CSV table of C-alpha atoms and ligand atoms in Angstrom, one decimal:
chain,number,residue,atom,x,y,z
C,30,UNK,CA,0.9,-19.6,2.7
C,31,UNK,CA,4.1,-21.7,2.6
C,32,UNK,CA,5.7,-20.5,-0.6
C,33,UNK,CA,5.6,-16.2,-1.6
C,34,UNK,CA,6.6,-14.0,-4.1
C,35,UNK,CA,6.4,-10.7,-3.9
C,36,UNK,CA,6.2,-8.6,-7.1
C,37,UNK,CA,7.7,-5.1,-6.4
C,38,UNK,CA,10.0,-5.9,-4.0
C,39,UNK,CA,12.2,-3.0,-3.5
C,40,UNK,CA,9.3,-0.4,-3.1
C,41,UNK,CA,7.2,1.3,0.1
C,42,UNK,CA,5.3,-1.8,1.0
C,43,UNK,CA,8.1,-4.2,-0.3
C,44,UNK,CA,10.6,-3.1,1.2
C,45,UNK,CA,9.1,-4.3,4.4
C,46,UNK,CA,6.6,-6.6,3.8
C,47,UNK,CA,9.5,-8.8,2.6
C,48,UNK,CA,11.3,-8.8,5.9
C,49,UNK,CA,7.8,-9.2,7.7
C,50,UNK,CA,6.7,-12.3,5.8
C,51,UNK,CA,10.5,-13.7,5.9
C,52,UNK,CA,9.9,-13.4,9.6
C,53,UNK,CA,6.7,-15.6,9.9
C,54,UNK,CA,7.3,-18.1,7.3
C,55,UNK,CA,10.8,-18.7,7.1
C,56,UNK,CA,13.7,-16.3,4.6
C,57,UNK,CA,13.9,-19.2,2.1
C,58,UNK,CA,10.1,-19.6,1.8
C,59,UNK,CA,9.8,-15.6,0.5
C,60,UNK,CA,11.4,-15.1,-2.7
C,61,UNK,CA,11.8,-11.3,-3.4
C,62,UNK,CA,11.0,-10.1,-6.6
C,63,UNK,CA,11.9,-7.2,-8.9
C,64,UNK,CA,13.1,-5.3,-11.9
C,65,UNK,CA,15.6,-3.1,-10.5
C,66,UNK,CA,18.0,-5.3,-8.4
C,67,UNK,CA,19.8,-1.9,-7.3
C,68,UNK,CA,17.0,-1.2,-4.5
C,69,UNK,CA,16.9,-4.7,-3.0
C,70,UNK,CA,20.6,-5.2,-2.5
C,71,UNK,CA,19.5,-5.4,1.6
C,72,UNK,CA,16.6,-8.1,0.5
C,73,UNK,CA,18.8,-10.2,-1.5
C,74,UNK,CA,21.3,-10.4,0.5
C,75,UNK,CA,19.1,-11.7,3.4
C,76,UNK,CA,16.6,-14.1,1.2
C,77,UNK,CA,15.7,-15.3,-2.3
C,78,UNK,CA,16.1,-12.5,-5.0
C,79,UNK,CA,15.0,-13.0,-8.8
C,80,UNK,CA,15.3,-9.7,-11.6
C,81,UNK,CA,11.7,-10.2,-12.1
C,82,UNK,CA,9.8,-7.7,-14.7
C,83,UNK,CA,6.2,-8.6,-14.0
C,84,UNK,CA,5.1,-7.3,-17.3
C,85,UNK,CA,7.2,-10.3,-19.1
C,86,UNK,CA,4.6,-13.2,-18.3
C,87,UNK,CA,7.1,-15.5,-19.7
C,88,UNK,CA,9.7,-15.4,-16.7
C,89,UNK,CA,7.4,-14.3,-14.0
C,90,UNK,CA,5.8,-17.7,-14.9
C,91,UNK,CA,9.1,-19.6,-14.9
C,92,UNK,CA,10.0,-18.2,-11.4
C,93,UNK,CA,6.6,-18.9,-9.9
C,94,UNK,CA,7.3,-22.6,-11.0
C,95,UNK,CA,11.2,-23.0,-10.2
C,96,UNK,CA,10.2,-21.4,-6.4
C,97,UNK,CA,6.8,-23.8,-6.4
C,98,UNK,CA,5.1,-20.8,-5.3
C,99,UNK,CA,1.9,-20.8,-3.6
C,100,UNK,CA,0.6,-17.1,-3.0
C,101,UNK,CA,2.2,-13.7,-5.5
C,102,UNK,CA,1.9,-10.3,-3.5
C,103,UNK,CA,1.3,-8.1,-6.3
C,104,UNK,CA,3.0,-4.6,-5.2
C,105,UNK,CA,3.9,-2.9,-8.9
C,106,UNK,CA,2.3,0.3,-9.0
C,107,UNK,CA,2.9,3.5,-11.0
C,108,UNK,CA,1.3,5.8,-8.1
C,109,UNK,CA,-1.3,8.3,-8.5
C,110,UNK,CA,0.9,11.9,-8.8
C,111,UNK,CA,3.4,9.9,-11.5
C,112,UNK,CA,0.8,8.3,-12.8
C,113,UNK,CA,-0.8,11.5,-14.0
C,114,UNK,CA,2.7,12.4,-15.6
C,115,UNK,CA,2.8,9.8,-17.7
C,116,UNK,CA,-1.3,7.3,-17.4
C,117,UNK,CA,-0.4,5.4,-20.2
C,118,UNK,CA,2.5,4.1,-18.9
C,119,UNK,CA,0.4,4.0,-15.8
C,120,UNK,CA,-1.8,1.7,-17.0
C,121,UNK,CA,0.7,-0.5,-19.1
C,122,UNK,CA,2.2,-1.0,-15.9
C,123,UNK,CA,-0.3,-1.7,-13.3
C,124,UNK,CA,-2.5,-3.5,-15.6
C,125,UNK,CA,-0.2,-5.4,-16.7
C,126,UNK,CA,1.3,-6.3,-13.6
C,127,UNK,CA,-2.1,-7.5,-12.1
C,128,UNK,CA,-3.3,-9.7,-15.4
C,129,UNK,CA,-0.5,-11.3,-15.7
C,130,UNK,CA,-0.5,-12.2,-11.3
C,131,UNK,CA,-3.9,-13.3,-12.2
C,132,UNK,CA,-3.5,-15.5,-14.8
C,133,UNK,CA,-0.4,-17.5,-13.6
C,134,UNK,CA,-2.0,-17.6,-10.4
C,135,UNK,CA,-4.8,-19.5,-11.8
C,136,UNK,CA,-2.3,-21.3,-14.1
C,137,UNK,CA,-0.4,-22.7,-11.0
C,138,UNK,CA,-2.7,-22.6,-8.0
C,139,UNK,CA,-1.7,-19.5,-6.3
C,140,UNK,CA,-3.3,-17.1,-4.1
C,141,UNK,CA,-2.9,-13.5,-5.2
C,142,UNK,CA,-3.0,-10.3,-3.5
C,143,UNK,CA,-3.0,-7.1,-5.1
C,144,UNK,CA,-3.6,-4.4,-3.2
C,145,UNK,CA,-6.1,-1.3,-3.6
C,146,UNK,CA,-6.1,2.1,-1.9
C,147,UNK,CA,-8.7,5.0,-1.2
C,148,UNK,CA,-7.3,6.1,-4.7
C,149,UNK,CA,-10.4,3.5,-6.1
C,150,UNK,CA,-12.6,6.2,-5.3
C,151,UNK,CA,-13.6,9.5,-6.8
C,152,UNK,CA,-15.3,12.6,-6.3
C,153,UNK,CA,-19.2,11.0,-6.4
C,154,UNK,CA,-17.9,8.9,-3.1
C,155,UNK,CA,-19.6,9.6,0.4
C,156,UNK,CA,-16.5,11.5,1.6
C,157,UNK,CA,-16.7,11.1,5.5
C,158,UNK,CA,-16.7,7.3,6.7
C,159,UNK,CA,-17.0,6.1,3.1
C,160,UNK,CA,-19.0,3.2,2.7
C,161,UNK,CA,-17.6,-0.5,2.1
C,162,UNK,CA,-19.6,-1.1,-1.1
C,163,UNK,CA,-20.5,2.5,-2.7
C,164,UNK,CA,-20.0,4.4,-6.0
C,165,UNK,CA,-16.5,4.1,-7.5
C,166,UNK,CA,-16.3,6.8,-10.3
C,167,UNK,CA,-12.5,7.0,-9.7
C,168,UNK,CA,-11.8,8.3,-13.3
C,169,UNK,CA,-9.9,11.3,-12.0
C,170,UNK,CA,-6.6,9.9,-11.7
C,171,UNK,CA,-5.1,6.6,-13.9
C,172,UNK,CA,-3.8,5.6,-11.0
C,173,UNK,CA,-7.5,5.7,-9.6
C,174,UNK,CA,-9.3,3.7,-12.5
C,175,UNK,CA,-6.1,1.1,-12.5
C,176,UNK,CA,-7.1,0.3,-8.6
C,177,UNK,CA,-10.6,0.0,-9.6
C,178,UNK,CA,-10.0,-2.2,-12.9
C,179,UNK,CA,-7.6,-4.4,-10.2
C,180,UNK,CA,-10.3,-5.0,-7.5
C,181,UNK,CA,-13.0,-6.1,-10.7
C,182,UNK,CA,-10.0,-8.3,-12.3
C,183,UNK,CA,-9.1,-9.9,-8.7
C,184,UNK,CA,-13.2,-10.6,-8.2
C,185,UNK,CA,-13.6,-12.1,-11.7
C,186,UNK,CA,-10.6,-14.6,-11.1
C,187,UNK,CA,-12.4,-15.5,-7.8
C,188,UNK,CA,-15.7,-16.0,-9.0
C,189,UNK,CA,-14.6,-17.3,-12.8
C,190,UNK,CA,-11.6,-19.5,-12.0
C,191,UNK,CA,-11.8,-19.9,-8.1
C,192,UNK,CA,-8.4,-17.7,-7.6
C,193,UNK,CA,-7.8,-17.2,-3.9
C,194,UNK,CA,-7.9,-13.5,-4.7
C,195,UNK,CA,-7.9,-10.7,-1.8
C,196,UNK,CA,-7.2,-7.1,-1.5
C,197,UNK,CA,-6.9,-4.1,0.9
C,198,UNK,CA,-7.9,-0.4,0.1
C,199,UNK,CA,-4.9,1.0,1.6
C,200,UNK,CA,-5.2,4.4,2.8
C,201,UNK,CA,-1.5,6.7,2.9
C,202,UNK,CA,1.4,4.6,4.0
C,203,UNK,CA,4.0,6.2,6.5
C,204,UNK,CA,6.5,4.6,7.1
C,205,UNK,CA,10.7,5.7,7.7
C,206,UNK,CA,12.3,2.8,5.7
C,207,UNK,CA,12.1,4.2,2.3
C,208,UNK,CA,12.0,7.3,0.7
C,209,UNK,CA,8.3,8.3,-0.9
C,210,UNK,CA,7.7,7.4,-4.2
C,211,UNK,CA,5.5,9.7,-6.4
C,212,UNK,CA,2.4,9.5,-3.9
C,213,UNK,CA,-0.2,12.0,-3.2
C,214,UNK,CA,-0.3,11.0,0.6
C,215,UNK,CA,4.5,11.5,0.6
C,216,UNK,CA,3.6,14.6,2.3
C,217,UNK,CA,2.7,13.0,5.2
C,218,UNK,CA,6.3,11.2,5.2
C,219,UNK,CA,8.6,14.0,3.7
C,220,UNK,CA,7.0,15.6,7.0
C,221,UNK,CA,8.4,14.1,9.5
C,222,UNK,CA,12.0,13.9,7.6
C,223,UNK,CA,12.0,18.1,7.5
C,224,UNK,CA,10.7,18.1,11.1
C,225,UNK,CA,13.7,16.2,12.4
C,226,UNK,CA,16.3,17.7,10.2
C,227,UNK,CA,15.3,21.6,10.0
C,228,UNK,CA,12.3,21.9,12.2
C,229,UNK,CA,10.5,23.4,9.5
C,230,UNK,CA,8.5,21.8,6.0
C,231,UNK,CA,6.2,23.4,3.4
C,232,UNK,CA,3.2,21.4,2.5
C,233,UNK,CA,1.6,20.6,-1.1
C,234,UNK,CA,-1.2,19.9,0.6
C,235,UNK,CA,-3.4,22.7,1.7
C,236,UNK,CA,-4.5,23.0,5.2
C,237,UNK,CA,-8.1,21.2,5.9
C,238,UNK,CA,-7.3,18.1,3.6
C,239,UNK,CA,-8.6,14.8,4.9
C,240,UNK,CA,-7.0,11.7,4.2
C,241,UNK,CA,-6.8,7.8,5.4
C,242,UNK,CA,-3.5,7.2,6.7
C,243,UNK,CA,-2.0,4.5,8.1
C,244,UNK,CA,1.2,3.3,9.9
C,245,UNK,CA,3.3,0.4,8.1
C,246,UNK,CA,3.4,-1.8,11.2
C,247,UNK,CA,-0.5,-1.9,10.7
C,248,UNK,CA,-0.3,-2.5,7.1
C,249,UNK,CA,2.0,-5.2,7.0
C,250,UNK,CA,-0.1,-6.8,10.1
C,251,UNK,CA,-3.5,-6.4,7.9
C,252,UNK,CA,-1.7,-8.1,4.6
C,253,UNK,CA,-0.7,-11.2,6.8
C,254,UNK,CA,-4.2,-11.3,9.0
C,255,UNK,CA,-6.5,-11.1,5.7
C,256,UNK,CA,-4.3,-13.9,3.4
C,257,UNK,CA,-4.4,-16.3,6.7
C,258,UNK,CA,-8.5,-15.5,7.2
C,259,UNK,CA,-10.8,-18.4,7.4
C,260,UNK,CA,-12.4,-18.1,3.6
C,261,UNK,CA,-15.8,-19.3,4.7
C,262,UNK,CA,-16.1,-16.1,6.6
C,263,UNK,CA,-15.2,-13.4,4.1
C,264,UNK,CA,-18.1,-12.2,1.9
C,265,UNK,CA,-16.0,-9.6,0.4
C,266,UNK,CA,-12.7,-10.4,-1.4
C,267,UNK,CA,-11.4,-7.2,-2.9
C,268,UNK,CA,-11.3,-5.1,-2.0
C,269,UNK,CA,-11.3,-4.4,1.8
C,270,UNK,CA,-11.3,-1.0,3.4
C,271,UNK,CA,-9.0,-0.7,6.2
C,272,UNK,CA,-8.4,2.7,8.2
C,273,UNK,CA,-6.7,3.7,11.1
C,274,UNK,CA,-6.4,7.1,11.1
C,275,UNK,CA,-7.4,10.4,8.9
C,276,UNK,CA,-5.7,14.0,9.5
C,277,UNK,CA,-4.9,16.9,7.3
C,278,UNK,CA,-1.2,18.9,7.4
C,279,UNK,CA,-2.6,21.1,10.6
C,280,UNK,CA,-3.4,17.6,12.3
C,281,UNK,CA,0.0,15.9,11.7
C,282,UNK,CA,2.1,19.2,12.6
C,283,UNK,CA,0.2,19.7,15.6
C,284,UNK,CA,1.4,15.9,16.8
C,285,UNK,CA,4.8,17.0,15.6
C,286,UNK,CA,4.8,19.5,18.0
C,287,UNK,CA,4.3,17.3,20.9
C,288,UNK,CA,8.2,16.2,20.4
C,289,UNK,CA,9.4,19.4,18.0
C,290,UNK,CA,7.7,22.3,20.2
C,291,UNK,CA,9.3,25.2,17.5
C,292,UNK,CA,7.9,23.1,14.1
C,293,UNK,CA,6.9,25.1,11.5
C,294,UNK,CA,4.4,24.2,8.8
C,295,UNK,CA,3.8,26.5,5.4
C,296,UNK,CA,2.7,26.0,2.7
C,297,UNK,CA,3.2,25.1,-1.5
C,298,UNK,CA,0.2,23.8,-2.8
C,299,UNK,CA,0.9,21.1,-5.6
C,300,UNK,CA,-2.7,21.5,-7.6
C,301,UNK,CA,-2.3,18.1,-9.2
C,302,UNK,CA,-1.5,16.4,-5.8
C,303,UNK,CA,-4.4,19.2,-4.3
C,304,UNK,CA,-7.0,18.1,-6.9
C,305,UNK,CA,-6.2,14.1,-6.8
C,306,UNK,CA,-6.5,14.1,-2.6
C,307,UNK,CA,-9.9,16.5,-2.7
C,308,UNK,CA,-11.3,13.6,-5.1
C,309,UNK,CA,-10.3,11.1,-2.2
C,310,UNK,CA,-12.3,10.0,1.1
C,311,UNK,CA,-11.7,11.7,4.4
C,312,UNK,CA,-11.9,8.8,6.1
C,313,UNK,CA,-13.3,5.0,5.5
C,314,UNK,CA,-15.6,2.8,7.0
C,315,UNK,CA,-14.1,-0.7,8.0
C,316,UNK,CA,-16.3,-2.1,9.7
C,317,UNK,CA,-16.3,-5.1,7.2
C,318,UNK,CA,-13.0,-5.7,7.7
C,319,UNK,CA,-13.2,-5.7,11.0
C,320,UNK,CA,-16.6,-7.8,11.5
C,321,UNK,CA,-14.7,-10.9,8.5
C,322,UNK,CA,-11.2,-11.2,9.5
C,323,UNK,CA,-11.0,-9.5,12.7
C,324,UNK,CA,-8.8,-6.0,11.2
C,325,UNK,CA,-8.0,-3.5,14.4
C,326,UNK,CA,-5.8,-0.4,14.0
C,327,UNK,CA,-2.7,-0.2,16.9
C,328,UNK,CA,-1.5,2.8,16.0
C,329,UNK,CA,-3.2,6.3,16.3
C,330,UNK,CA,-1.7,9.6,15.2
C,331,UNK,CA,0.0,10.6,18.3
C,332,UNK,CA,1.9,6.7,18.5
C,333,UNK,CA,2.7,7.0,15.0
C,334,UNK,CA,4.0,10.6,15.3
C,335,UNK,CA,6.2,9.6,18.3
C,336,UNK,CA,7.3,6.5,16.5
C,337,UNK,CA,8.3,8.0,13.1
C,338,UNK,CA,10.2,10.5,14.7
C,339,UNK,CA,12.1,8.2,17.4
C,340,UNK,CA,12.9,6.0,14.0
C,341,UNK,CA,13.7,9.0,11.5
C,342,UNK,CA,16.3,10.6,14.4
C,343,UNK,CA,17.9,6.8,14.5
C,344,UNK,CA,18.2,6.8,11.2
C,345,UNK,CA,19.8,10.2,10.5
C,346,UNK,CA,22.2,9.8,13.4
C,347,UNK,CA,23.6,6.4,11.6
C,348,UNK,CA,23.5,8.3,8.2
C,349,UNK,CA,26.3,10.7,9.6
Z,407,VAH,C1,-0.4,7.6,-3.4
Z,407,VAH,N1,0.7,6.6,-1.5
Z,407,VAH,O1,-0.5,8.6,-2.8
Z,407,VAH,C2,-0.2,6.3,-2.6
Z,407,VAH,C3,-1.4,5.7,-2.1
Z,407,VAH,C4,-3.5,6.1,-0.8
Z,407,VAH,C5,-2.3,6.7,-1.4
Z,407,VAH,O2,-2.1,5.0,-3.0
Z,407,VAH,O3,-0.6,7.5,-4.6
């Protein structure tokens, strides 16, 4: 990789896989991407910005040529609980987004990643340490059948047009940068927030639900470790599960209370969000990843826990 976009700069995974990539490779060489320049005033003014709309092929070709880019991070996505709100938007979105990284990819020799998430599978899917390669029925959620249309897309490119294609299944991201963003797995963020501010938070998620989650720091580290793999050795492409950890609210409050001893935890139950995580995996099996590029977790749920809330209580204490 000497030359990125990335597509969806100013959201979760943007936000900081933009200053992680500027980082290794050099500010200039990472040209930020996206259509609302009001959340990536911080990014711009650090690196290349361009008002990109990834739906308009027409400019999003144009920058990918003026930049000479070499690998797109495709991050546009409608998530799953907005995605239910509104799928055909949904879909016009994320599909379009991803064909249109696909095709001027091919067009100008570019890698492209576009990442997947335990939202590509469905309620048929071996819950507990779901398989690599298994059923993906994911037509609960539009969010769910748009991750699964993206890892087929991303393989057809590879195997039709020999587009450097690769993808991770993402479980929940938790990170402090940004606020959540329409996600069935924000609970696990908004958590920590209400721990540190009021000692207290009511849940949408009821008690006993299992999901993958992960720690940015991790994330970003997987995105960098898979695009820089040795291509001979992967025998998948996309899209790679990746795991680190799996809890449900009791878990997470429970590690909350090893630095919050009075937290409280209650409960609101959201049945869309409730319905969309019981059609999820518990937890993944990445042994794949792990056995092709070498993918190892470093942070568990008691060093996330203790980092979030180090980070949260820095960040509310500049905020005042
Ligand atoms: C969501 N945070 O909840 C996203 C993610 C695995 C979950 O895809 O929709």
């Amino acid at each position: 990789m000497k030359k990125i976009l990335v597509l969806g700069a100013g959201g979760q995974i943007g936000s900081e896989l933009v200053p992680h990539l500027r980082s290794i490779y050099g500010a200039n060489n990472v040209v930020a991407t996206d259509v609302s320049s009001a959340r990536c005033e911080k990014l711009a003014g650090e690196g290349p910005f361009e008002l990109l709309n990834a739906l308009d092929g027409k400019i999003f070709n144009d920058v990918v040529r003026m930049y000479r880019i070499d690998t797109i991070f495709n991050l546009v996505a409608v998530l799953s609980a907005t995605g239910e709100s509104n799928p055909r938007m949904a879909w016009n979105v994320n599909i379009g987004a991803v064909t249109n990284s696909l095709h001027i990819g091919r067009e100008n020799g570019c890698a492209v990643f576009t990442p997947s998430s335990i939202g590509a599978f469905g309620n048929d899917t071996p819950k507990v340490k779901t398989p690599q390669d298994t059923i993906q029925r994911a037509s609960t959620t539009m969010y769910g059948v748009c991750k699964v249309a993206g890892e087929l897309l991303s393989d057809y490119y590879h195997y039709r047009f020999g587009v450097d294609t690769r993808s991770v299944r993402f479980p929940g991201l938790i990170s402090y940068v940004t606020a959540p963003g329409g996600g069935t797995t924000d609970y696990a963020v908004e958590i920590f927030h209400a721990a540190v501010q009021e000692g207290a938070f009511t849940c949408n998620i009821k008690a006993g639900t299992y999901m993958d989650m992960m720690y940015m720091p991790d994330a970003l580290r997987s995105v960098v470790q898979l695009m820089e793999a040795d291509p001979a050795k992967l025998k998948h492409r996309n899209s790679f599960n990746i795991a680190a950890m799996s809890f449900d609210p009791e878990g997470i409050a429970a590690a909350i209370r090893q630095h919050i001893p009075d937290f409280r935890i209650s409960y609101n139950v959201d049945p869309v969000k409730q319905a969309i995580a019981d059609s999820w995996p518990d937890s993944m099996d990445d042994s794949c990843a792990r056995e092709e590029w070498g993918w190892e977790p470093t942070y568990d749920l008691p060093a996330m826990t203790r980092d979030m809330i180090e980070k949260v209580r820095e960040k509310l204490s500049k905020s005042k």
